[in-house]
Amino acid sequence: MICSKLIELVPSAIMAAFLAYIAYQQMAINKRKLNLDLYNKRFSVYTDTLRFYQELVGEKVSQETHRSFIASKEASRFLFSEDPSIFKLLDLMHSESFKITGFKKHGKELSRTPEFVKGVEISQEKLFWFGEQLTELKNKMSPYLNQ
């Protein structure tokens, strides 16, 4: 009698073990998907910053690129919450970029004045600085992107 009751429980135990295995596999898949999504969002912060820099070097920064950079900068506050220096660096890069875009936009108004030469120097200095900060950003982000 006890033996027959144990035999009746075996299929239930096997089914429970099988369901536990499936649940574990689903959990592992969801964790990998979360990590991939985080990687993609974090990498997008870097690529948006790189695109912003490339347009800073060029003639003009498009509104779309500037907005993408701002959105990525703000998202970095949460995506890299363990390292707030990433957000601070992106925020500083954003504020310093106005010294480049402002001169490009209004530099012609200053042509043939001493302020023009000063504006060219500041703009070039900030452009060079921005390029250096990309290396710094890459170093700060590498632990998050090399997982």
PDB file of C-alpha atoms in Angstrom:
ATOM      1  CA  MET A   1       0.000   0.000   0.000  1.00  0.00           C
ATOM      2  CA  ILE A   2       2.758   2.492   0.887  1.00  0.00           C
ATOM      3  CA  CYS A   3       4.708   1.324  -2.139  1.00  0.00           C
ATOM      4  CA  SER A   4       1.761   1.985  -4.474  1.00  0.00           C
ATOM      5  CA  LYS A   5       1.347   5.519  -3.072  1.00  0.00           C
ATOM      6  CA  LEU A   6       5.061   6.189  -3.661  1.00  0.00           C
ATOM      7  CA  ILE A   7       4.710   4.944  -7.233  1.00  0.00           C
ATOM      8  CA  GLU A   8       1.832   7.383  -7.737  1.00  0.00           C
ATOM      9  CA  LEU A   9       4.043  10.271  -6.519  1.00  0.00           C
ATOM     10  CA  VAL A  10       6.954   9.532  -8.879  1.00  0.00           C
ATOM     11  CA  PRO A  11       5.352  11.077 -12.016  1.00  0.00           C
ATOM     12  CA  SER A  12       4.438  14.188 -10.005  1.00  0.00           C
ATOM     13  CA  ALA A  13       7.993  14.489  -8.694  1.00  0.00           C
ATOM     14  CA  ILE A  14       9.430  14.055 -12.195  1.00  0.00           C
ATOM     15  CA  MET A  15       7.031  16.670 -13.540  1.00  0.00           C
ATOM     16  CA  ALA A  16       7.931  19.089 -10.724  1.00  0.00           C
ATOM     17  CA  ALA A  17      11.659  18.608 -11.399  1.00  0.00           C
ATOM     18  CA  PHE A  18      11.097  19.151 -15.127  1.00  0.00           C
ATOM     19  CA  LEU A  19       9.108  22.339 -14.490  1.00  0.00           C
ATOM     20  CA  ALA A  20      11.796  23.597 -12.100  1.00  0.00           C
ATOM     21  CA  TYR A  21      14.412  22.999 -14.821  1.00  0.00           C
ATOM     22  CA  ILE A  22      12.318  24.930 -17.363  1.00  0.00           C
ATOM     23  CA  ALA A  23      11.843  27.784 -14.889  1.00  0.00           C
ATOM     24  CA  TYR A  24      15.602  27.898 -14.275  1.00  0.00           C
ATOM     25  CA  GLN A  25      16.295  27.990 -18.023  1.00  0.00           C
ATOM     26  CA  GLN A  26      13.792  30.844 -18.468  1.00  0.00           C
ATOM     27  CA  MET A  27      15.456  32.760 -15.662  1.00  0.00           C
ATOM     28  CA  ALA A  28      18.903  32.285 -17.250  1.00  0.00           C
ATOM     29  CA  ILE A  29      17.610  33.388 -20.675  1.00  0.00           C
ATOM     30  CA  ASN A  30      15.945  36.476 -19.188  1.00  0.00           C
ATOM     31  CA  LYS A  31      19.140  37.390 -17.338  1.00  0.00           C
ATOM     32  CA  ARG A  32      21.183  37.117 -20.559  1.00  0.00           C
ATOM     33  CA  LYS A  33      18.588  39.225 -22.394  1.00  0.00           C
ATOM     34  CA  LEU A  34      18.719  41.881 -19.676  1.00  0.00           C
ATOM     35  CA  ASN A  35      22.510  41.974 -19.913  1.00  0.00           C
ATOM     36  CA  LEU A  36      22.319  42.283 -23.699  1.00  0.00           C
ATOM     37  CA  ASP A  37      19.759  45.094 -23.460  1.00  0.00           C
ATOM     38  CA  LEU A  38      21.941  46.933 -20.930  1.00  0.00           C
ATOM     39  CA  TYR A  39      24.970  46.470 -23.168  1.00  0.00           C
ATOM     40  CA  ASN A  40      23.089  47.852 -26.183  1.00  0.00           C
ATOM     41  CA  LYS A  41      21.859  50.894 -24.259  1.00  0.00           C
ATOM     42  CA  ARG A  42      25.292  51.562 -22.791  1.00  0.00           C
ATOM     43  CA  PHE A  43      26.995  51.169 -26.166  1.00  0.00           C
ATOM     44  CA  SER A  44      24.447  53.552 -27.641  1.00  0.00           C
ATOM     45  CA  VAL A  45      25.612  56.205 -25.143  1.00  0.00           C
ATOM     46  CA  TYR A  46      29.123  55.848 -26.541  1.00  0.00           C
ATOM     47  CA  THR A  47      28.076  55.842 -30.205  1.00  0.00           C
ATOM     48  CA  ASP A  48      25.807  58.885 -29.712  1.00  0.00           C
ATOM     49  CA  THR A  49      28.721  60.723 -28.109  1.00  0.00           C
ATOM     50  CA  LEU A  50      31.038  59.723 -30.935  1.00  0.00           C
ATOM     51  CA  ARG A  51      28.509  60.873 -33.554  1.00  0.00           C
ATOM     52  CA  PHE A  52      28.103  64.170 -31.688  1.00  0.00           C
ATOM     53  CA  TYR A  53      31.887  64.685 -31.723  1.00  0.00           C
ATOM     54  CA  GLN A  54      32.117  63.833 -35.421  1.00  0.00           C
ATOM     55  CA  GLU A  55      29.512  66.475 -36.207  1.00  0.00           C
ATOM     56  CA  LEU A  56      31.250  68.973 -33.924  1.00  0.00           C
ATOM     57  CA  VAL A  57      34.362  68.511 -36.046  1.00  0.00           C
ATOM     58  CA  GLY A  58      32.297  69.019 -39.193  1.00  0.00           C
ATOM     59  CA  GLU A  59      30.298  72.017 -40.303  1.00  0.00           C
ATOM     60  CA  LYS A  60      27.244  71.740 -38.094  1.00  0.00           C
ATOM     61  CA  VAL A  61      25.656  69.514 -35.453  1.00  0.00           C
ATOM     62  CA  SER A  62      22.196  68.376 -36.515  1.00  0.00           C
ATOM     63  CA  GLN A  63      19.316  68.740 -34.085  1.00  0.00           C
ATOM     64  CA  GLU A  64      18.726  64.987 -34.214  1.00  0.00           C
ATOM     65  CA  THR A  65      22.321  64.206 -33.233  1.00  0.00           C
ATOM     66  CA  HIS A  66      22.298  66.817 -30.476  1.00  0.00           C
ATOM     67  CA  ARG A  67      19.031  65.473 -29.063  1.00  0.00           C
ATOM     68  CA  SER A  68      20.323  61.893 -29.192  1.00  0.00           C
ATOM     69  CA  PHE A  69      23.447  62.957 -27.326  1.00  0.00           C
ATOM     70  CA  ILE A  70      21.408  64.752 -24.659  1.00  0.00           C
ATOM     71  CA  ALA A  71      19.105  61.736 -24.248  1.00  0.00           C
ATOM     72  CA  SER A  72      22.099  59.414 -23.937  1.00  0.00           C
ATOM     73  CA  LYS A  73      23.782  61.759 -21.485  1.00  0.00           C
ATOM     74  CA  GLU A  74      20.693  61.751 -19.287  1.00  0.00           C
ATOM     75  CA  ALA A  75      20.257  57.976 -19.623  1.00  0.00           C
ATOM     76  CA  SER A  76      23.860  57.494 -18.504  1.00  0.00           C
ATOM     77  CA  ARG A  77      22.871  58.696 -15.039  1.00  0.00           C
ATOM     78  CA  PHE A  78      20.886  55.456 -14.652  1.00  0.00           C
ATOM     79  CA  LEU A  79      22.804  53.101 -16.938  1.00  0.00           C
ATOM     80  CA  PHE A  80      26.070  53.781 -15.105  1.00  0.00           C
ATOM     81  CA  SER A  81      24.682  54.519 -11.662  1.00  0.00           C
ATOM     82  CA  GLU A  82      27.646  52.704 -10.060  1.00  0.00           C
ATOM     83  CA  ASP A  83      30.003  55.268 -11.645  1.00  0.00           C
ATOM     84  CA  PRO A  84      28.518  58.792 -11.585  1.00  0.00           C
ATOM     85  CA  SER A  85      31.720  60.169 -13.141  1.00  0.00           C
ATOM     86  CA  ILE A  86      30.490  58.971 -16.557  1.00  0.00           C
ATOM     87  CA  PHE A  87      27.417  61.196 -16.367  1.00  0.00           C
ATOM     88  CA  LYS A  88      29.522  64.085 -15.039  1.00  0.00           C
ATOM     89  CA  LEU A  89      31.973  63.733 -17.917  1.00  0.00           C
ATOM     90  CA  LEU A  90      29.180  63.642 -20.509  1.00  0.00           C
ATOM     91  CA  ASP A  91      27.542  66.656 -18.876  1.00  0.00           C
ATOM     92  CA  LEU A  92      30.822  68.581 -18.987  1.00  0.00           C
ATOM     93  CA  MET A  93      31.360  67.557 -22.620  1.00  0.00           C
ATOM     94  CA  HIS A  94      27.897  68.869 -23.416  1.00  0.00           C
ATOM     95  CA  SER A  95      28.422  72.245 -21.752  1.00  0.00           C
ATOM     96  CA  GLU A  96      31.858  72.684 -23.343  1.00  0.00           C
ATOM     97  CA  SER A  97      30.470  71.823 -26.787  1.00  0.00           C
ATOM     98  CA  PHE A  98      28.644  75.169 -26.827  1.00  0.00           C
ATOM     99  CA  LYS A  99      32.008  76.922 -27.083  1.00  0.00           C
ATOM    100  CA  ILE A 100      32.501  75.092 -30.365  1.00  0.00           C
ATOM    101  CA  THR A 101      28.995  75.353 -31.780  1.00  0.00           C
ATOM    102  CA  GLY A 102      28.579  78.946 -30.645  1.00  0.00           C
ATOM    103  CA  PHE A 103      31.697  80.014 -32.486  1.00  0.00           C
ATOM    104  CA  LYS A 104      30.693  78.091 -35.606  1.00  0.00           C
ATOM    105  CA  LYS A 105      27.286  79.726 -35.561  1.00  0.00           C
ATOM    106  CA  HIS A 106      28.354  83.292 -34.751  1.00  0.00           C
ATOM    107  CA  GLY A 107      32.016  83.348 -35.795  1.00  0.00           C
ATOM    108  CA  LYS A 108      31.337  85.070 -39.090  1.00  0.00           C
ATOM    109  CA  GLU A 109      29.881  88.026 -37.193  1.00  0.00           C
ATOM    110  CA  LEU A 110      33.263  88.440 -35.474  1.00  0.00           C
ATOM    111  CA  SER A 111      35.437  88.179 -38.580  1.00  0.00           C
ATOM    112  CA  ARG A 112      38.127  90.811 -38.925  1.00  0.00           C
ATOM    113  CA  THR A 113      38.128  91.500 -35.178  1.00  0.00           C
ATOM    114  CA  PRO A 114      40.557  90.462 -32.429  1.00  0.00           C
ATOM    115  CA  GLU A 115      37.745  88.459 -30.841  1.00  0.00           C
ATOM    116  CA  PHE A 116      37.645  86.266 -33.954  1.00  0.00           C
ATOM    117  CA  VAL A 117      41.187  85.015 -33.388  1.00  0.00           C
ATOM    118  CA  LYS A 118      40.410  84.380 -29.715  1.00  0.00           C
ATOM    119  CA  GLY A 119      37.221  82.537 -30.722  1.00  0.00           C
ATOM    120  CA  VAL A 120      39.118  80.339 -33.167  1.00  0.00           C
ATOM    121  CA  GLU A 121      41.659  79.472 -30.473  1.00  0.00           C
ATOM    122  CA  ILE A 122      38.994  78.615 -27.900  1.00  0.00           C
ATOM    123  CA  SER A 123      36.967  76.594 -30.396  1.00  0.00           C
ATOM    124  CA  GLN A 124      40.006  74.584 -31.519  1.00  0.00           C
ATOM    125  CA  GLU A 125      41.159  74.077 -27.937  1.00  0.00           C
ATOM    126  CA  LYS A 126      37.727  72.747 -26.926  1.00  0.00           C
ATOM    127  CA  LEU A 127      37.556  70.511 -29.990  1.00  0.00           C
ATOM    128  CA  PHE A 128      40.923  68.989 -29.079  1.00  0.00           C
ATOM    129  CA  TRP A 129      39.801  68.671 -25.435  1.00  0.00           C
ATOM    130  CA  PHE A 130      36.579  66.957 -26.538  1.00  0.00           C
ATOM    131  CA  GLY A 131      38.586  64.389 -28.512  1.00  0.00           C
ATOM    132  CA  GLU A 132      40.702  63.628 -25.438  1.00  0.00           C
ATOM    133  CA  GLN A 133      37.556  63.192 -23.350  1.00  0.00           C
ATOM    134  CA  LEU A 134      36.335  60.517 -25.777  1.00  0.00           C
ATOM    135  CA  THR A 135      39.349  58.422 -24.779  1.00  0.00           C
ATOM    136  CA  GLU A 136      38.576  59.072 -21.123  1.00  0.00           C
ATOM    137  CA  LEU A 137      34.943  58.113 -21.692  1.00  0.00           C
ATOM    138  CA  LYS A 138      35.968  54.897 -23.450  1.00  0.00           C
ATOM    139  CA  ASN A 139      38.185  53.983 -20.487  1.00  0.00           C
ATOM    140  CA  LYS A 140      35.420  54.697 -17.981  1.00  0.00           C
ATOM    141  CA  MET A 141      32.844  52.732 -19.970  1.00  0.00           C
ATOM    142  CA  SER A 142      35.036  49.740 -20.838  1.00  0.00           C
ATOM    143  CA  PRO A 143      34.223  47.736 -17.671  1.00  0.00           C
ATOM    144  CA  TYR A 144      30.538  47.959 -18.627  1.00  0.00           C
ATOM    145  CA  LEU A 145      31.060  47.097 -22.284  1.00  0.00           C
ATOM    146  CA  ASN A 146      33.612  44.297 -21.898  1.00  0.00           C
ATOM    147  CA  GLN A 147      31.313  41.940 -20.020  1.00  0.00           C
TER     148      GLN A 147
END
